[in-house]
Amino acid sequence: MSILTPAEARVDLDAVRHNVALLAARAPGAEFMAVVKADAYGHGLLPCARACLEAGATRLGTAYLREALALRAAGITAPVLAWIIPPGEPLEEAIRQGVELSAGSRELVDEIAAAARSAGSTVRLHLKIDTGMSRGGATLATWGGLVDRALAVQAEGLVEIVGVWSHFACADIPGHPSIDSQLAAFEHAIKHPGLSGAVRHIANSAATLTLPQAKYDMVRCGIAVYGLSPVPELGDFGLRPAMTLTARLALVKRVPAGSGVSYGHLYHTAGETSLGVVPLGYADGIMRSATNRVQVLAGGRRRTIAGRVCMDQFVLDLGDDLLTSGDEVVLFGPGDENEPTCQEWADSLGTITYEIVTGIGSRVPRVHLNQRPGNAQQGDRQ
Ligand SMILES: *Cc1c(COP(=O)(O)O)cnc(C)c1O
């Protein structure tokens, strides 16, 4: 007997592999870092990381050390870079596990060097320059001092400067003037003679697909790996959305005309109808702003969510269609079967696909399709 899950996010690893190959072909000669932060953008860290490596990614990128350490704990040995390092992080553990670290301040270089000394090994370090995003990284004014500090601890054998990098603020806005000025600042910063052997990297998904001059020695792709367009105005670039979010109707019942539906009665039935209850809510990442707005596919038809999205559930007006509890509802997917896409959800909610897929909660199991033998290994959570 198989147990039906009330809701699940199916992740097609063949789509992930297709996307990695497509993106790598757009950056010939460059290394490919698959960005797997935030549980691989909600798609499941370990199966996605392995699928990316199977498809030719040579490195993985995470925001936090604990994400990089989760890769190591599962036996993944590929180079991993973690780039957000607030005070108090387990630096020594990361260094022992061979996680590559980023630093954009002299203070952090010193902390990392001290941790390398206690760990008794050399850290592979990427120096980050703020070329105009004004978020992480050293400003141009402090860059020289940062590089000098890093070269000094490199001379002591504590660090090896393996990368020099930056991040675009507006790569998803084609023609934005900041793109050229960030590239010019990057060119200037990487000219420092002490950095000649370092891997230079600045391109995210949008830059990989639209700015060939920004590929340098490596590209760092996140959203496009999962098949979602980083620049929706320019189309899908041939990417395949990997995730299909589904649920099974928990209940179907007839109600009379004029029934007020869900909290606040923001929806009223026009005539006698069938209502279907879908067991997903804002605790699962179905934003409350999807109320009376976003469409899903049920019984082969698009239907708009009827009334307020609740914490654990929302309601559909099924009309006279013969649906029963247990029938599948597709919230979004690649769009092949007339189901809405995550991009459509993002457009109707006034957000970006990143926020939708990373917001899907931990109650929703990720089910990985087209897993290769050896991919599912001990230590995987799903
Ligand atoms: C998240 C992130 C990326 C990936 O960005 P996408 O737009 O998802 O491709 C690359 N670099 C850094 C520093 C990031 O934080």
mmCIF file of C-alpha atoms and ligand atoms in Angstrom:
data_model
loop_
_atom_site.group_PDB
_atom_site.id
_atom_site.type_symbol
_atom_site.label_atom_id
_atom_site.label_comp_id
_atom_site.label_asym_id
_atom_site.label_seq_id
_atom_site.Cartn_x
_atom_site.Cartn_y
_atom_site.Cartn_z
ATOM 1 C CA MET A 1 0.000 0.000 0.000
ATOM 2 C CA SER A 2 1.401 3.334 -0.950
ATOM 3 C CA ILE A 3 0.743 6.267 1.328
ATOM 4 C CA LEU A 4 -0.482 9.381 -0.465
ATOM 5 C CA THR A 5 1.163 12.596 0.585
ATOM 6 C CA PRO A 6 -1.296 15.482 1.077
ATOM 7 C CA ALA A 7 1.075 17.732 -0.840
ATOM 8 C CA GLU A 8 4.483 17.413 -2.418
ATOM 9 C CA ALA A 9 7.011 19.326 -4.472
ATOM 10 C CA ARG A 10 8.276 17.078 -7.254
ATOM 11 C CA VAL A 11 11.711 18.013 -8.474
ATOM 12 C CA ASP A 12 12.813 16.686 -11.853
ATOM 13 C CA LEU A 13 16.561 16.189 -11.625
ATOM 14 C CA ASP A 14 16.752 15.662 -15.399
ATOM 15 C CA ALA A 15 15.532 19.253 -15.737
ATOM 16 C CA VAL A 16 18.261 20.385 -13.324
ATOM 17 C CA ARG A 17 20.881 18.523 -15.389
ATOM 18 C CA HIS A 18 19.489 20.002 -18.624
ATOM 19 C CA ASN A 19 19.691 23.506 -17.168
ATOM 20 C CA VAL A 20 23.255 23.082 -15.901
ATOM 21 C CA ALA A 21 24.380 21.831 -19.328
ATOM 22 C CA LEU A 22 22.567 24.680 -21.084
ATOM 23 C CA LEU A 23 24.093 27.311 -18.792
ATOM 24 C CA ALA A 24 27.587 25.826 -18.975
ATOM 25 C CA ALA A 25 27.366 25.974 -22.772
ATOM 26 C CA ARG A 26 26.674 29.715 -22.463
ATOM 27 C CA ALA A 27 29.962 30.161 -20.593
ATOM 28 C CA PRO A 28 32.478 28.111 -22.572
ATOM 29 C CA GLY A 29 35.874 27.847 -20.944
ATOM 30 C CA ALA A 30 34.581 29.021 -17.585
ATOM 31 C CA GLU A 31 34.108 26.870 -14.517
ATOM 32 C CA PHE A 32 30.537 26.330 -13.390
ATOM 33 C CA MET A 33 29.472 26.901 -9.805
ATOM 34 C CA ALA A 34 25.967 25.695 -9.014
ATOM 35 C CA VAL A 35 24.505 27.818 -6.243
ATOM 36 C CA VAL A 36 22.628 25.537 -3.833
ATOM 37 C CA LYS A 37 21.945 27.928 -0.946
ATOM 38 C CA ALA A 38 18.559 27.937 0.796
ATOM 39 C CA ASP A 39 18.083 24.182 0.320
ATOM 40 C CA ALA A 40 18.869 24.509 -3.397
ATOM 41 C CA TYR A 41 16.305 27.302 -3.732
ATOM 42 C CA GLY A 42 13.764 25.075 -2.007
ATOM 43 C CA HIS A 43 14.426 22.133 -4.345
ATOM 44 C CA GLY A 44 16.314 19.908 -1.890
ATOM 45 C CA LEU A 45 20.016 20.432 -1.218
ATOM 46 C CA LEU A 46 21.664 17.070 -1.657
ATOM 47 C CA PRO A 47 19.866 15.537 -4.657
ATOM 48 C CA CYS A 48 20.146 18.844 -6.508
ATOM 49 C CA ALA A 49 23.818 19.331 -5.628
ATOM 50 C CA ARG A 50 24.589 15.828 -6.896
ATOM 51 C CA ALA A 51 22.563 16.330 -10.088
ATOM 52 C CA CYS A 52 24.475 19.571 -10.777
ATOM 53 C CA LEU A 53 27.812 17.800 -10.341
ATOM 54 C CA GLU A 54 26.617 14.952 -12.585
ATOM 55 C CA ALA A 55 25.783 17.499 -15.279
ATOM 56 C CA GLY A 56 29.175 19.180 -15.252
ATOM 57 C CA ALA A 57 29.152 21.728 -12.439
ATOM 58 C CA THR A 58 32.658 21.782 -10.986
ATOM 59 C CA ARG A 59 31.865 23.706 -7.823
ATOM 60 C CA LEU A 60 29.025 24.439 -5.433
ATOM 61 C CA GLY A 61 28.159 27.714 -3.743
ATOM 62 C CA THR A 62 26.237 28.363 -0.536
ATOM 63 C CA ALA A 63 25.434 31.432 1.500
ATOM 64 C CA TYR A 64 26.146 29.996 4.968
ATOM 65 C CA LEU A 65 28.769 27.691 6.392
ATOM 66 C CA ARG A 66 26.155 25.320 7.745
ATOM 67 C CA GLU A 67 24.886 24.744 4.213
ATOM 68 C CA ALA A 68 28.408 23.960 3.016
ATOM 69 C CA LEU A 69 28.953 21.672 6.011
ATOM 70 C CA ALA A 70 25.727 19.804 5.189
ATOM 71 C CA LEU A 71 27.201 19.025 1.753
ATOM 72 C CA ARG A 72 30.384 17.736 3.347
ATOM 73 C CA ALA A 73 28.463 15.714 5.948
ATOM 74 C CA ALA A 74 26.710 13.948 3.067
ATOM 75 C CA GLY A 75 30.036 13.019 1.518
ATOM 76 C CA ILE A 76 30.145 15.610 -1.249
ATOM 77 C CA THR A 77 33.797 16.440 -1.852
ATOM 78 C CA ALA A 78 33.552 18.980 -4.710
ATOM 79 C CA PRO A 79 34.878 22.488 -3.977
ATOM 80 C CA VAL A 80 32.295 24.477 -2.008
ATOM 81 C CA LEU A 81 32.397 28.209 -1.366
ATOM 82 C CA ALA A 82 30.393 29.868 1.440
ATOM 83 C CA TRP A 83 30.159 33.652 1.302
ATOM 84 C CA ILE A 84 28.171 34.963 4.253
ATOM 85 C CA ILE A 85 30.231 34.680 7.405
ATOM 86 C CA PRO A 86 28.792 36.575 10.372
ATOM 87 C CA PRO A 87 30.714 36.582 13.661
ATOM 88 C CA GLY A 88 30.668 33.364 15.651
ATOM 89 C CA GLU A 89 30.520 30.945 12.736
ATOM 90 C CA PRO A 90 32.258 27.553 13.055
ATOM 91 C CA LEU A 91 35.268 28.624 11.004
ATOM 92 C CA GLU A 92 37.652 25.933 12.193
ATOM 93 C CA GLU A 93 35.190 23.179 11.389
ATOM 94 C CA ALA A 94 34.634 24.667 7.924
ATOM 95 C CA ILE A 95 38.372 24.884 7.335
ATOM 96 C CA ARG A 96 38.912 21.298 8.436
ATOM 97 C CA GLN A 97 36.177 20.249 6.035
ATOM 98 C CA GLY A 98 37.901 22.092 3.191
ATOM 99 C CA VAL A 99 35.132 24.650 2.685
ATOM 100 C CA GLU A 100 36.344 27.678 0.716
ATOM 101 C CA LEU A 101 35.592 30.976 2.419
ATOM 102 C CA SER A 102 34.969 34.508 1.235
ATOM 103 C CA ALA A 103 36.228 37.628 2.950
ATOM 104 C CA GLY A 104 35.523 41.256 2.173
ATOM 105 C CA SER A 105 37.140 42.902 5.183
ATOM 106 C CA ARG A 106 40.538 42.828 6.846
ATOM 107 C CA GLU A 107 38.910 41.854 10.134
ATOM 108 C CA LEU A 108 37.420 38.747 8.588
ATOM 109 C CA VAL A 109 40.716 37.842 6.893
ATOM 110 C CA ASP A 110 42.331 38.014 10.332
ATOM 111 C CA GLU A 111 39.619 35.889 11.941
ATOM 112 C CA ILE A 112 39.884 33.325 9.172
ATOM 113 C CA ALA A 113 43.672 33.272 9.420
ATOM 114 C CA ALA A 114 43.443 32.733 13.183
ATOM 115 C CA ALA A 115 40.994 29.870 12.660
ATOM 116 C CA ALA A 116 43.337 28.334 10.066
ATOM 117 C CA ARG A 117 46.153 28.504 12.570
ATOM 118 C CA SER A 118 44.107 26.639 15.198
ATOM 119 C CA ALA A 119 42.798 24.167 12.654
ATOM 120 C CA GLY A 120 46.348 23.562 11.489
ATOM 121 C CA SER A 121 45.513 23.880 7.802
ATOM 122 C CA THR A 122 45.418 26.364 4.952
ATOM 123 C CA VAL A 123 42.132 28.014 3.959
ATOM 124 C CA ARG A 124 41.209 28.526 0.332
ATOM 125 C CA LEU A 125 40.076 32.140 0.288
ATOM 126 C CA HIS A 126 38.037 34.223 -2.168
ATOM 127 C CA LEU A 127 38.395 37.977 -1.759
ATOM 128 C CA LYS A 128 35.247 39.950 -2.396
ATOM 129 C CA ILE A 129 35.182 43.381 -3.953
ATOM 130 C CA ASP A 130 32.111 45.608 -3.766
ATOM 131 C CA THR A 131 31.975 46.921 -7.323
ATOM 132 C CA GLY A 132 28.760 48.869 -6.814
ATOM 133 C CA MET A 133 26.102 46.762 -5.148
ATOM 134 C CA SER A 134 26.921 48.203 -1.721
ATOM 135 C CA ARG A 135 26.171 44.967 0.088
ATOM 136 C CA GLY A 136 29.012 42.548 0.915
ATOM 137 C CA GLY A 137 32.652 43.020 -0.017
ATOM 138 C CA ALA A 138 35.394 45.612 0.290
ATOM 139 C CA THR A 139 34.835 49.006 -1.264
ATOM 140 C CA LEU A 140 37.405 50.181 -3.791
ATOM 141 C CA ALA A 141 38.772 52.465 -1.068
ATOM 142 C CA THR A 142 39.590 49.520 1.237
ATOM 143 C CA TRP A 143 40.395 46.910 -1.438
ATOM 144 C CA GLY A 144 44.156 47.515 -1.512
ATOM 145 C CA GLY A 145 44.396 47.101 2.256
ATOM 146 C CA LEU A 146 42.349 43.907 2.152
ATOM 147 C CA VAL A 147 44.480 42.351 -0.562
ATOM 148 C CA ASP A 148 47.703 43.312 1.251
ATOM 149 C CA ARG A 149 46.427 41.741 4.467
ATOM 150 C CA ALA A 150 45.429 38.556 2.638
ATOM 151 C CA LEU A 151 48.822 38.388 0.894
ATOM 152 C CA ALA A 152 50.540 38.733 4.274
ATOM 153 C CA VAL A 153 48.666 35.781 5.807
ATOM 154 C CA GLN A 154 49.173 33.867 2.575
ATOM 155 C CA ALA A 155 52.922 34.335 3.049
ATOM 156 C CA GLU A 156 52.505 32.734 6.483
ATOM 157 C CA GLY A 157 50.845 29.722 4.844
ATOM 158 C CA LEU A 158 47.504 30.280 6.561
ATOM 159 C CA VAL A 159 45.474 31.117 3.483
ATOM 160 C CA GLU A 160 45.684 30.587 -0.231
ATOM 161 C CA ILE A 161 43.978 33.277 -2.302
ATOM 162 C CA VAL A 162 42.132 31.164 -4.859
ATOM 163 C CA GLY A 163 39.406 33.546 -5.949
ATOM 164 C CA VAL A 164 38.532 37.186 -6.440
ATOM 165 C CA TRP A 165 34.929 38.021 -6.958
ATOM 166 C CA SER A 166 32.002 40.401 -6.970
ATOM 167 C CA HIS A 167 28.239 40.400 -7.511
ATOM 168 C CA PHE A 168 25.963 42.419 -9.821
ATOM 169 C CA ALA A 169 23.157 44.615 -8.515
ATOM 170 C CA CYS A 170 21.226 44.866 -11.797
ATOM 171 C CA ALA A 171 22.293 42.028 -14.108
ATOM 172 C CA ASP A 172 18.576 41.226 -14.520
ATOM 173 C CA ILE A 173 17.897 44.700 -15.939
ATOM 174 C CA PRO A 174 19.423 44.531 -19.428
ATOM 175 C CA GLY A 175 21.271 47.724 -20.320
ATOM 176 C CA HIS A 176 21.304 49.091 -16.777
ATOM 177 C CA PRO A 177 24.228 51.536 -16.552
ATOM 178 C CA SER A 178 25.485 49.967 -13.310
ATOM 179 C CA ILE A 179 26.461 46.820 -15.239
ATOM 180 C CA ASP A 180 29.252 48.528 -17.155
ATOM 181 C CA SER A 181 30.401 50.505 -14.164
ATOM 182 C CA GLN A 182 30.553 47.344 -12.015
ATOM 183 C CA LEU A 183 32.526 45.572 -14.745
ATOM 184 C CA ALA A 184 34.946 48.513 -14.944
ATOM 185 C CA ALA A 185 35.420 48.482 -11.160
ATOM 186 C CA PHE A 186 35.966 44.707 -11.257
ATOM 187 C CA GLU A 187 38.581 45.051 -14.014
ATOM 188 C CA HIS A 188 40.365 47.641 -11.933
ATOM 189 C CA ALA A 189 40.296 45.557 -8.742
ATOM 190 C CA ILE A 190 41.508 42.298 -10.291
ATOM 191 C CA LYS A 191 44.570 44.016 -11.793
ATOM 192 C CA HIS A 192 46.287 43.869 -8.400
ATOM 193 C CA PRO A 193 49.510 41.960 -9.117
ATOM 194 C CA GLY A 194 49.084 39.659 -6.106
ATOM 195 C CA LEU A 195 45.900 38.183 -7.575
ATOM 196 C CA SER A 196 47.106 36.871 -10.907
ATOM 197 C CA GLY A 197 46.403 33.187 -10.163
ATOM 198 C CA ALA A 198 42.962 33.678 -8.610
ATOM 199 C CA VAL A 199 39.719 32.530 -10.236
ATOM 200 C CA ARG A 200 37.794 35.676 -11.186
ATOM 201 C CA HIS A 201 34.005 35.473 -10.908
ATOM 202 C CA ILE A 202 31.107 37.912 -10.993
ATOM 203 C CA ALA A 203 28.316 36.407 -13.143
ATOM 204 C CA ASN A 204 25.035 35.169 -11.646
ATOM 205 C CA SER A 205 22.338 33.472 -13.787
ATOM 206 C CA ALA A 206 21.230 36.708 -15.450
ATOM 207 C CA ALA A 207 24.784 37.689 -16.371
ATOM 208 C CA THR A 208 25.614 34.167 -17.566
ATOM 209 C CA LEU A 209 22.677 34.333 -19.982
ATOM 210 C CA THR A 210 22.941 37.940 -21.113
ATOM 211 C CA LEU A 211 26.510 39.223 -20.576
ATOM 212 C CA PRO A 212 29.121 37.005 -22.240
ATOM 213 C CA GLN A 213 31.825 39.518 -21.316
ATOM 214 C CA ALA A 214 31.138 38.847 -17.616
ATOM 215 C CA LYS A 215 31.913 35.131 -17.530
ATOM 216 C CA TYR A 216 35.627 35.500 -16.611
ATOM 217 C CA ASP A 217 36.954 32.223 -15.119
ATOM 218 C CA MET A 218 33.756 30.996 -13.494
ATOM 219 C CA VAL A 219 30.013 31.663 -13.433
ATOM 220 C CA ARG A 220 27.775 31.242 -10.375
ATOM 221 C CA CYS A 221 24.270 30.199 -11.353
ATOM 222 C CA GLY A 222 21.358 29.716 -8.991
ATOM 223 C CA ILE A 223 17.829 30.385 -10.169
ATOM 224 C CA ALA A 224 18.441 29.259 -13.757
ATOM 225 C CA VAL A 225 19.764 25.894 -12.541
ATOM 226 C CA TYR A 226 16.249 25.268 -11.256
ATOM 227 C CA GLY A 227 14.787 26.272 -14.613
ATOM 228 C CA LEU A 228 13.396 29.660 -13.674
ATOM 229 C CA SER A 229 14.258 32.622 -15.849
ATOM 230 C CA PRO A 230 16.456 35.276 -14.240
ATOM 231 C CA VAL A 231 15.180 37.807 -16.795
ATOM 232 C CA PRO A 232 11.554 36.841 -17.514
ATOM 233 C CA GLU A 233 11.072 39.745 -19.957
ATOM 234 C CA LEU A 234 13.602 38.019 -22.219
ATOM 235 C CA GLY A 235 11.844 34.639 -22.065
ATOM 236 C CA ASP A 236 12.849 31.273 -20.664
ATOM 237 C CA PHE A 237 16.185 30.828 -22.524
ATOM 238 C CA GLY A 238 15.265 27.152 -23.027
ATOM 239 C CA LEU A 239 15.421 26.450 -19.294
ATOM 240 C CA ARG A 240 13.143 23.754 -17.832
ATOM 241 C CA PRO A 241 11.426 24.477 -14.504
ATOM 242 C CA ALA A 242 12.382 21.601 -12.223
ATOM 243 C CA MET A 243 9.657 21.896 -9.601
ATOM 244 C CA THR A 244 6.006 20.876 -9.754
ATOM 245 C CA LEU A 245 4.068 21.737 -6.606
ATOM 246 C CA THR A 246 1.043 19.514 -6.074
ATOM 247 C CA ALA A 247 -1.558 18.763 -3.434
ATOM 248 C CA ARG A 248 -4.505 16.397 -3.065
ATOM 249 C CA LEU A 249 -7.954 17.708 -2.307
ATOM 250 C CA ALA A 250 -8.639 17.072 1.362
ATOM 251 C CA LEU A 251 -12.397 17.513 1.034
ATOM 252 C CA VAL A 252 -14.997 18.251 -1.637
ATOM 253 C CA LYS A 253 -18.530 19.326 -0.726
ATOM 254 C CA ARG A 254 -21.610 20.993 -2.191
ATOM 255 C CA VAL A 255 -22.627 24.398 -0.859
ATOM 256 C CA PRO A 256 -25.505 26.699 -1.795
ATOM 257 C CA ALA A 257 -25.327 29.945 -3.755
ATOM 258 C CA GLY A 258 -24.133 32.934 -1.734
ATOM 259 C CA SER A 259 -21.902 30.968 0.636
ATOM 260 C CA GLY A 260 -19.131 33.111 2.098
ATOM 261 C CA VAL A 261 -15.815 31.253 1.766
ATOM 262 C CA SER A 262 -12.848 31.213 4.189
ATOM 263 C CA TYR A 263 -11.712 33.916 6.651
ATOM 264 C CA GLY A 264 -13.271 37.288 6.073
ATOM 265 C CA HIS A 265 -15.721 35.918 3.486
ATOM 266 C CA LEU A 266 -13.712 37.527 0.683
ATOM 267 C CA TYR A 267 -15.325 35.132 -1.809
ATOM 268 C CA HIS A 268 -18.984 34.225 -2.240
ATOM 269 C CA THR A 269 -20.269 31.388 -4.390
ATOM 270 C CA ALA A 270 -22.238 32.606 -7.400
ATOM 271 C CA GLY A 271 -24.515 29.549 -7.462
ATOM 272 C CA GLU A 272 -24.742 26.160 -5.899
ATOM 273 C CA THR A 273 -21.306 24.674 -6.367
ATOM 274 C CA SER A 274 -18.676 22.258 -5.140
ATOM 275 C CA LEU A 275 -15.858 23.578 -3.008
ATOM 276 C CA GLY A 276 -12.535 21.763 -2.737
ATOM 277 C CA VAL A 277 -10.192 22.193 0.200
ATOM 278 C CA VAL A 278 -6.471 22.156 -0.669
ATOM 279 C CA PRO A 279 -4.171 21.260 2.262
ATOM 280 C CA LEU A 280 -1.497 23.919 1.734
ATOM 281 C CA GLY A 281 -1.388 27.379 3.240
ATOM 282 C CA TYR A 282 0.812 30.294 4.079
ATOM 283 C CA ALA A 283 2.796 28.162 6.539
ATOM 284 C CA ASP A 284 3.803 26.178 3.470
ATOM 285 C CA GLY A 285 4.743 29.236 1.427
ATOM 286 C CA ILE A 286 1.423 29.851 -0.312
ATOM 287 C CA MET A 287 1.405 33.569 0.275
ATOM 288 C CA ARG A 288 -1.679 35.145 1.768
ATOM 289 C CA SER A 289 -1.555 37.662 -1.059
ATOM 290 C CA ALA A 290 -2.507 34.775 -3.384
ATOM 291 C CA THR A 291 -6.058 35.145 -2.002
ATOM 292 C CA ASN A 292 -8.602 35.490 -4.873
ATOM 293 C CA ARG A 293 -5.664 36.018 -7.207
ATOM 294 C CA VAL A 294 -3.478 33.046 -8.124
ATOM 295 C CA GLN A 295 -4.549 30.176 -10.370
ATOM 296 C CA VAL A 296 -4.017 26.455 -9.935
ATOM 297 C CA LEU A 297 -4.933 23.468 -12.117
ATOM 298 C CA ALA A 298 -7.624 21.120 -10.805
ATOM 299 C CA GLY A 299 -9.566 18.594 -12.867
ATOM 300 C CA GLY A 300 -7.888 19.835 -16.054
ATOM 301 C CA ARG A 301 -9.009 23.432 -15.522
ATOM 302 C CA ARG A 302 -7.435 26.586 -14.233
ATOM 303 C CA ARG A 303 -9.174 27.909 -11.124
ATOM 304 C CA THR A 304 -8.420 30.949 -9.023
ATOM 305 C CA ILE A 305 -7.953 30.450 -5.279
ATOM 306 C CA ALA A 306 -11.356 31.243 -3.706
ATOM 307 C CA GLY A 307 -11.128 33.457 -0.642
ATOM 308 C CA ARG A 308 -8.379 33.829 1.930
ATOM 309 C CA VAL A 309 -5.377 31.570 1.944
ATOM 310 C CA CYS A 310 -5.240 30.213 5.515
ATOM 311 C CA MET A 311 -2.240 28.886 7.428
ATOM 312 C CA ASP A 312 -2.730 25.283 6.357
ATOM 313 C CA GLN A 313 -5.299 25.321 3.581
ATOM 314 C CA PHE A 314 -7.161 27.199 0.886
ATOM 315 C CA VAL A 315 -10.384 26.642 -1.037
ATOM 316 C CA LEU A 316 -11.205 26.206 -4.719
ATOM 317 C CA ASP A 317 -14.589 26.702 -6.367
ATOM 318 C CA LEU A 318 -14.927 23.581 -8.514
ATOM 319 C CA GLY A 319 -18.350 24.394 -9.984
ATOM 320 C CA ASP A 320 -20.144 21.262 -11.104
ATOM 321 C CA ASP A 321 -16.980 19.403 -12.053
ATOM 322 C CA LEU A 322 -16.790 15.928 -10.651
ATOM 323 C CA LEU A 323 -13.769 16.031 -8.409
ATOM 324 C CA THR A 324 -13.368 14.094 -5.199
ATOM 325 C CA SER A 325 -11.105 14.171 -2.208
ATOM 326 C CA GLY A 326 -7.715 12.729 -3.076
ATOM 327 C CA ASP A 327 -7.728 14.225 -6.589
ATOM 328 C CA GLU A 328 -4.562 16.038 -7.485
ATOM 329 C CA VAL A 329 -4.276 19.791 -7.789
ATOM 330 C CA VAL A 330 -1.204 21.248 -9.506
ATOM 331 C CA LEU A 331 -0.262 24.632 -8.103
ATOM 332 C CA PHE A 332 2.552 25.267 -10.533
ATOM 333 C CA GLY A 333 4.942 23.346 -12.731
ATOM 334 C CA PRO A 334 6.763 23.578 -16.041
ATOM 335 C CA GLY A 335 3.509 24.483 -17.809
ATOM 336 C CA ASP A 336 3.424 21.457 -20.113
ATOM 337 C CA GLU A 337 -0.071 20.327 -19.053
ATOM 338 C CA ASN A 338 -1.695 23.749 -18.856
ATOM 339 C CA GLU A 339 -0.751 24.122 -15.207
ATOM 340 C CA PRO A 340 0.381 27.611 -14.145
ATOM 341 C CA THR A 341 4.117 28.235 -13.941
ATOM 342 C CA CYS A 342 5.988 29.622 -10.975
ATOM 343 C CA GLN A 343 6.634 32.673 -13.174
ATOM 344 C CA GLU A 344 2.876 33.223 -13.512
ATOM 345 C CA TRP A 345 2.566 33.027 -9.726
ATOM 346 C CA ALA A 346 5.384 35.539 -9.335
ATOM 347 C CA ASP A 347 3.797 37.885 -11.863
ATOM 348 C CA SER A 348 0.390 37.787 -10.201
ATOM 349 C CA LEU A 349 1.883 38.195 -6.731
ATOM 350 C CA GLY A 350 4.207 41.033 -7.691
ATOM 351 C CA THR A 351 7.317 39.127 -6.674
ATOM 352 C CA ILE A 352 10.074 37.004 -8.193
ATOM 353 C CA THR A 353 10.159 33.229 -8.592
ATOM 354 C CA TYR A 354 13.074 33.078 -6.143
ATOM 355 C CA GLU A 355 10.783 34.103 -3.300
ATOM 356 C CA ILE A 356 8.138 31.529 -4.177
ATOM 357 C CA VAL A 357 10.332 28.445 -4.478
ATOM 358 C CA THR A 358 12.528 29.277 -1.483
ATOM 359 C CA GLY A 359 9.406 29.982 0.570
ATOM 360 C CA ILE A 360 7.919 26.512 0.255
ATOM 361 C CA GLY A 361 7.891 25.218 3.791
ATOM 362 C CA SER A 362 9.450 22.195 5.396
ATOM 363 C CA ARG A 363 6.076 20.448 5.762
ATOM 364 C CA VAL A 364 6.062 19.882 2.007
ATOM 365 C CA PRO A 365 8.140 16.823 1.113
ATOM 366 C CA ARG A 366 10.482 17.200 -1.851
ATOM 367 C CA VAL A 367 10.230 14.168 -4.090
ATOM 368 C CA HIS A 368 13.112 13.808 -6.530
ATOM 369 C CA LEU A 369 12.458 12.303 -9.941
ATOM 370 C CA ASN A 370 15.113 10.852 -12.247
ATOM 371 C CA GLN A 371 17.566 10.350 -9.453
ATOM 372 C CA ARG A 372 20.593 8.433 -10.722
ATOM 373 C CA PRO A 373 21.751 5.317 -8.921
ATOM 374 C CA GLY A 374 24.133 6.424 -6.218
ATOM 375 C CA ASN A 375 22.524 9.848 -5.923
ATOM 376 C CA ALA A 376 20.307 9.010 -2.965
ATOM 377 C CA GLN A 377 22.816 8.329 -0.247
ATOM 378 C CA GLN A 378 22.972 8.023 3.456
ATOM 379 C CA GLY A 379 22.639 11.397 5.068
ATOM 380 C CA ASP A 380 20.004 12.649 2.669
ATOM 381 C CA ARG A 381 17.008 14.055 4.427
ATOM 382 C CA GLN A 382 14.496 13.143 1.751
HETATM 383 C C1 LIG B 1 22.406 33.798 -4.840
HETATM 384 C C2 LIG B 1 23.683 34.206 -5.435
HETATM 385 C C3 LIG B 1 24.047 33.839 -6.735
HETATM 386 C C4 LIG B 1 23.093 33.169 -7.677
HETATM 387 O O1 LIG B 1 22.211 34.134 -8.170
HETATM 388 P P1 LIG B 1 21.081 33.745 -9.248
HETATM 389 O O2 LIG B 1 20.479 35.048 -9.621
HETATM 390 O O3 LIG B 1 20.128 32.860 -8.531
HETATM 391 O O4 LIG B 1 21.794 33.059 -10.337
HETATM 392 C C5 LIG B 1 25.317 34.140 -7.181
HETATM 393 N N1 LIG B 1 26.184 34.801 -6.395
HETATM 394 C C6 LIG B 1 25.862 35.191 -5.145
HETATM 395 C C7 LIG B 1 26.846 35.934 -4.337
HETATM 396 C C8 LIG B 1 24.607 34.930 -4.631
HETATM 397 O O5 LIG B 1 24.288 35.341 -3.397
#
